């Protein structure tokens, strides 16, 4: 399967703590993206990292990509209750993407 | 600018019926992709359209079809509905140029329930 796989499946942390999610994939990619989904809603694009990049930051988000290990991590710093959502990585080439099964993050106020 | 608009938001259909879902992408986005999301299977890629042509297709039966119009609006159709087709159907538009992608913008989805 070309799908990415997120780890852990579920994560529960206290507000203010950092949250780290990992994504592993199997095939060569042009880029990897992270998305957030609040319950029953559409996905929101968080960050895109290209295959020739190793790290990218956006606000409280930090994404790393290791193409040799076919893995990526998403770090959310100083988490807030509003960060409670499911997080998905998407891998692919061109404009066809495959999503992992997601990490369900719960931030406890 | 307006986001991706999907209609209807909710739909209840009976087994054997057919359904058409609509998606209006962000203005200027020519690529539209469709995904099916279920608790058991996660997000499954259905198909992608670009300039009225289907460029990619996922592993779904022929009952699932789609099309894209000259204004980039897209529709997907599911015929002979089965209970297992109950899902959240998500449309995503993208400003894609060749092999470069800039990420998807998703609509809020259409929740289809087949009874």
Short mmCIF file of N, CA, C and O in Angstrom, two decimals, chain B residues 8-77:
data_model
loop_
_atom_site.label_atom_id
_atom_site.label_comp_id
_atom_site.label_asym_id
_atom_site.label_seq_id
_atom_site.Cartn_x
_atom_site.Cartn_y
_atom_site.Cartn_z
N UNK B 8 -24.97 18.22 -1.41
CA UNK B 8 -25.50 18.72 -0.14
C UNK B 8 -24.59 18.35 1.02
O UNK B 8 -23.62 17.62 0.84
N UNK B 9 -24.88 18.83 2.20
CA UNK B 9 -24.06 18.47 3.38
C UNK B 9 -24.45 17.10 3.91
O UNK B 9 -23.60 16.35 4.38
N UNK B 10 -25.71 16.80 3.87
CA UNK B 10 -26.20 15.51 4.35
C UNK B 10 -27.17 14.92 3.34
O UNK B 10 -27.89 15.64 2.66
N UNK B 11 -27.16 13.60 3.28
CA UNK B 11 -28.00 12.91 2.31
C UNK B 11 -28.34 11.53 2.85
O UNK B 11 -27.46 10.82 3.35
N UNK B 12 -29.60 11.17 2.77
CA UNK B 12 -30.03 9.81 3.13
C UNK B 12 -30.66 9.19 1.91
O UNK B 12 -31.58 9.76 1.31
N UNK B 13 -30.15 8.04 1.52
CA UNK B 13 -30.65 7.34 0.35
C UNK B 13 -30.94 5.88 0.71
O UNK B 13 -30.44 5.34 1.69
N UNK B 14 -31.72 5.26 -0.15
CA UNK B 14 -32.08 3.86 0.04
C UNK B 14 -31.20 2.99 -0.85
O UNK B 14 -30.80 3.42 -1.94
N UNK B 15 -30.92 1.79 -0.38
CA UNK B 15 -30.14 0.84 -1.18
C UNK B 15 -30.72 0.73 -2.59
O UNK B 15 -31.93 0.66 -2.77
N UNK B 16 -29.83 0.70 -3.58
CA UNK B 16 -30.27 0.56 -4.95
C UNK B 16 -30.45 1.89 -5.68
O UNK B 16 -30.44 1.92 -6.92
N UNK B 17 -30.61 2.96 -4.92
CA UNK B 17 -30.76 4.27 -5.56
C UNK B 17 -29.40 4.77 -6.04
O UNK B 17 -28.36 4.15 -5.79
N UNK B 18 -29.43 5.90 -6.72
CA UNK B 18 -28.18 6.53 -7.12
C UNK B 18 -28.13 7.93 -6.51
O UNK B 18 -29.15 8.48 -6.08
N UNK B 19 -26.93 8.48 -6.46
CA UNK B 19 -26.76 9.79 -5.83
C UNK B 19 -25.71 10.58 -6.60
O UNK B 19 -24.77 10.01 -7.17
N UNK B 20 -25.90 11.88 -6.63
CA UNK B 20 -24.92 12.78 -7.25
C UNK B 20 -24.51 13.83 -6.23
O UNK B 20 -25.36 14.48 -5.62
N UNK B 21 -23.20 13.96 -6.06
CA UNK B 21 -22.64 14.95 -5.14
C UNK B 21 -21.91 16.01 -5.95
O UNK B 21 -21.31 15.71 -6.97
N UNK B 22 -21.94 17.23 -5.44
CA UNK B 22 -21.37 18.33 -6.18
C UNK B 22 -20.25 19.02 -5.41
O UNK B 22 -20.27 19.07 -4.18
N UNK B 23 -19.29 19.54 -6.15
CA UNK B 23 -18.15 20.21 -5.54
C UNK B 23 -17.75 21.41 -6.39
O UNK B 23 -17.49 21.26 -7.60
N UNK B 24 -17.67 22.57 -5.77
CA UNK B 24 -17.17 23.75 -6.45
C UNK B 24 -15.81 24.10 -5.86
O UNK B 24 -15.73 24.41 -4.66
N UNK B 25 -14.74 24.04 -6.64
CA UNK B 25 -13.41 24.29 -6.09
C UNK B 25 -13.15 25.78 -5.88
O UNK B 25 -13.97 26.63 -6.27
N UNK B 26 -12.03 26.05 -5.29
CA UNK B 26 -11.60 27.43 -5.13
C UNK B 26 -11.34 28.01 -6.51
O UNK B 26 -10.80 27.33 -7.39
N UNK B 27 -11.72 29.25 -6.68
CA UNK B 27 -11.53 29.90 -7.97
C UNK B 27 -10.06 29.84 -8.38
O UNK B 27 -9.16 30.19 -7.61
N UNK B 28 -9.82 29.37 -9.61
CA UNK B 28 -8.45 29.26 -10.10
C UNK B 28 -7.85 27.88 -9.93
O UNK B 28 -6.82 27.56 -10.56
N UNK B 29 -8.44 27.07 -9.07
CA UNK B 29 -7.96 25.70 -8.90
C UNK B 29 -8.57 24.83 -9.99
O UNK B 29 -9.79 24.74 -10.12
N UNK B 30 -7.73 24.14 -10.74
CA UNK B 30 -8.23 23.31 -11.83
C UNK B 30 -8.23 21.82 -11.49
O UNK B 30 -8.77 21.03 -12.24
N UNK B 31 -7.60 21.47 -10.39
CA UNK B 31 -7.56 20.07 -9.99
C UNK B 31 -8.57 19.83 -8.88
O UNK B 31 -8.59 20.55 -7.88
N UNK B 32 -9.39 18.80 -9.06
CA UNK B 32 -10.38 18.42 -8.05
C UNK B 32 -10.24 16.93 -7.79
O UNK B 32 -10.23 16.12 -8.72
N UNK B 33 -10.11 16.59 -6.53
CA UNK B 33 -10.00 15.19 -6.13
C UNK B 33 -11.13 14.83 -5.20
O UNK B 33 -11.64 15.69 -4.46
N UNK B 34 -11.50 13.58 -5.19
CA UNK B 34 -12.57 13.07 -4.33
C UNK B 34 -12.02 11.95 -3.45
O UNK B 34 -11.25 11.09 -3.93
N UNK B 35 -12.46 11.97 -2.20
CA UNK B 35 -12.07 10.94 -1.25
C UNK B 35 -13.31 10.43 -0.52
O UNK B 35 -14.26 11.17 -0.28
N UNK B 36 -13.25 9.16 -0.15
CA UNK B 36 -14.28 8.56 0.69
C UNK B 36 -13.66 8.31 2.06
O UNK B 36 -12.56 7.76 2.15
N UNK B 37 -14.33 8.72 3.11
CA UNK B 37 -13.81 8.50 4.44
C UNK B 37 -14.80 7.68 5.26
O UNK B 37 -15.96 8.08 5.43
N UNK B 38 -14.34 6.55 5.77
CA UNK B 38 -15.14 5.71 6.65
C UNK B 38 -14.30 5.36 7.86
O UNK B 38 -13.06 5.37 7.80
N UNK B 39 -14.94 5.05 8.99
CA UNK B 39 -14.19 4.70 10.20
C UNK B 39 -13.27 3.50 9.98
O UNK B 39 -12.17 3.45 10.51
N UNK B 40 -13.71 2.55 9.19
CA UNK B 40 -12.93 1.34 9.03
C UNK B 40 -11.80 1.44 8.03
O UNK B 40 -10.72 0.89 8.23
N UNK B 41 -12.02 2.18 6.95
CA UNK B 41 -11.04 2.25 5.86
C UNK B 41 -10.27 3.55 5.82
O UNK B 41 -9.31 3.68 5.05
N UNK B 42 -10.66 4.52 6.61
CA UNK B 42 -9.96 5.80 6.57
C UNK B 42 -10.28 6.55 5.30
O UNK B 42 -11.35 6.40 4.71
N UNK B 43 -9.33 7.36 4.85
CA UNK B 43 -9.52 8.16 3.64
C UNK B 43 -9.05 7.37 2.43
O UNK B 43 -7.88 7.03 2.30
N UNK B 44 -9.96 7.12 1.54
CA UNK B 44 -9.64 6.36 0.33
C UNK B 44 -9.81 7.27 -0.89
O UNK B 44 -10.84 7.91 -1.06
N UNK B 45 -8.79 7.29 -1.74
CA UNK B 45 -8.80 8.12 -2.94
C UNK B 45 -9.76 7.54 -3.97
O UNK B 45 -9.69 6.35 -4.30
N UNK B 46 -10.64 8.39 -4.48
CA UNK B 46 -11.60 7.95 -5.49
C UNK B 46 -11.09 8.31 -6.89
O UNK B 46 -10.89 7.44 -7.72
N UNK B 47 -10.96 9.58 -7.17
CA UNK B 47 -10.42 10.03 -8.46
C UNK B 47 -10.04 11.49 -8.41
O UNK B 47 -10.40 12.22 -7.49
N UNK B 48 -9.28 11.88 -9.43
CA UNK B 48 -8.84 13.26 -9.57
C UNK B 48 -9.12 13.73 -10.99
O UNK B 48 -8.90 13.00 -11.96
N UNK B 49 -9.61 14.95 -11.08
CA UNK B 49 -9.88 15.55 -12.37
C UNK B 49 -9.07 16.82 -12.54
O UNK B 49 -8.83 17.56 -11.58
N UNK B 50 -8.63 17.03 -13.76
CA UNK B 50 -7.89 18.24 -14.10
C UNK B 50 -8.30 18.65 -15.51
O UNK B 50 -8.20 17.84 -16.43
N UNK B 51 -8.75 19.88 -15.63
CA UNK B 51 -9.19 20.37 -16.94
C UNK B 51 -10.13 19.39 -17.63
O UNK B 51 -9.93 19.02 -18.80
N UNK B 52 -11.14 18.97 -16.90
CA UNK B 52 -12.23 18.12 -17.39
C UNK B 52 -11.81 16.69 -17.71
O UNK B 52 -12.61 15.91 -18.24
N UNK B 53 -10.58 16.32 -17.39
CA UNK B 53 -10.09 14.97 -17.67
C UNK B 53 -9.77 14.25 -16.37
O UNK B 53 -9.17 14.83 -15.47
N UNK B 54 -10.16 13.00 -16.32
CA UNK B 54 -9.81 12.19 -15.15
C UNK B 54 -8.36 11.77 -15.28
O UNK B 54 -7.98 11.03 -16.18
N UNK B 55 -7.54 12.22 -14.32
CA UNK B 55 -6.10 11.92 -14.41
C UNK B 55 -5.71 10.70 -13.60
O UNK B 55 -4.77 9.99 -13.94
N UNK B 56 -6.39 10.51 -12.49
CA UNK B 56 -6.07 9.38 -11.62
C UNK B 56 -7.36 8.77 -11.09
O UNK B 56 -8.35 9.47 -10.91
N UNK B 57 -7.30 7.49 -10.83
CA UNK B 57 -8.48 6.81 -10.32
C UNK B 57 -8.05 5.83 -9.25
O UNK B 57 -7.06 5.11 -9.41
N UNK B 58 -8.80 5.80 -8.17
CA UNK B 58 -8.52 4.86 -7.10
C UNK B 58 -9.17 3.52 -7.38
O UNK B 58 -9.75 3.28 -8.42
N UNK B 59 -9.07 2.65 -6.38
CA UNK B 59 -9.54 1.28 -6.54
C UNK B 59 -10.99 1.14 -6.07
O UNK B 59 -11.26 0.54 -5.03
N UNK B 60 -11.88 1.71 -6.82
CA UNK B 60 -13.31 1.63 -6.51
C UNK B 60 -14.05 1.02 -7.70
O UNK B 60 -13.60 1.15 -8.84
N UNK B 61 -15.19 0.37 -7.43
CA UNK B 61 -15.94 -0.23 -8.55
C UNK B 61 -16.50 0.82 -9.49
O UNK B 61 -16.57 2.01 -9.16
N UNK B 62 -16.92 0.36 -10.64
CA UNK B 62 -17.44 1.25 -11.67
C UNK B 62 -18.70 1.99 -11.28
O UNK B 62 -19.10 2.93 -11.97
N UNK B 63 -19.31 1.58 -10.16
CA UNK B 63 -20.51 2.31 -9.71
C UNK B 63 -20.16 3.74 -9.31
O UNK B 63 -21.03 4.60 -9.22
N UNK B 64 -18.90 3.96 -9.04
CA UNK B 64 -18.43 5.29 -8.66
C UNK B 64 -17.87 5.98 -9.91
O UNK B 64 -16.95 5.46 -10.55
N UNK B 65 -18.43 7.11 -10.24
CA UNK B 65 -17.96 7.84 -11.41
C UNK B 65 -17.96 9.33 -11.10
O UNK B 65 -18.54 9.77 -10.11
N UNK B 66 -17.32 10.07 -11.95
CA UNK B 66 -17.27 11.51 -11.74
C UNK B 66 -17.08 12.23 -13.05
O UNK B 66 -16.92 11.62 -14.11
N UNK B 67 -17.15 13.53 -12.94
CA UNK B 67 -16.84 14.35 -14.11
C UNK B 67 -16.50 15.75 -13.64
O UNK B 67 -16.80 16.14 -12.50
N UNK B 68 -15.89 16.49 -14.52
CA UNK B 68 -15.54 17.87 -14.22
C UNK B 68 -15.98 18.74 -15.38
O UNK B 68 -15.83 18.37 -16.55
N UNK B 69 -16.51 19.88 -15.05
CA UNK B 69 -17.03 20.79 -16.06
C UNK B 69 -15.98 21.85 -16.42
O UNK B 69 -14.95 21.97 -15.75
N UNK B 70 -16.28 22.62 -17.45
CA UNK B 70 -15.30 23.60 -17.93
C UNK B 70 -15.00 24.68 -16.91
O UNK B 70 -13.95 25.31 -16.94
N UNK B 71 -15.91 24.89 -15.95
CA UNK B 71 -15.66 25.88 -14.90
C UNK B 71 -14.97 25.25 -13.69
O UNK B 71 -14.90 25.86 -12.62
N UNK B 72 -14.49 24.01 -13.84
CA UNK B 72 -13.77 23.23 -12.83
C UNK B 72 -14.68 22.62 -11.77
O UNK B 72 -14.20 21.82 -10.95
N UNK B 73 -15.94 22.95 -11.76
CA UNK B 73 -16.86 22.29 -10.82
C UNK B 73 -16.89 20.80 -11.15
O UNK B 73 -16.73 20.39 -12.30
N UNK B 74 -17.06 20.01 -10.12
CA UNK B 74 -17.03 18.56 -10.31
C UNK B 74 -18.23 17.91 -9.65
O UNK B 74 -18.78 18.42 -8.67
N UNK B 75 -18.63 16.81 -10.20
CA UNK B 75 -19.68 15.98 -9.61
C UNK B 75 -19.18 14.55 -9.53
O UNK B 75 -18.38 14.11 -10.36
N UNK B 76 -19.63 13.86 -8.49
CA UNK B 76 -19.41 12.43 -8.47
C UNK B 76 -20.76 11.73 -8.31
O UNK B 76 -21.68 12.27 -7.69
N UNK B 77 -20.85 10.59 -8.91
CA UNK B 77 -22.08 9.83 -8.93
C UNK B 77 -21.83 8.43 -8.41
O UNK B 77 -20.81 7.81 -8.74
#
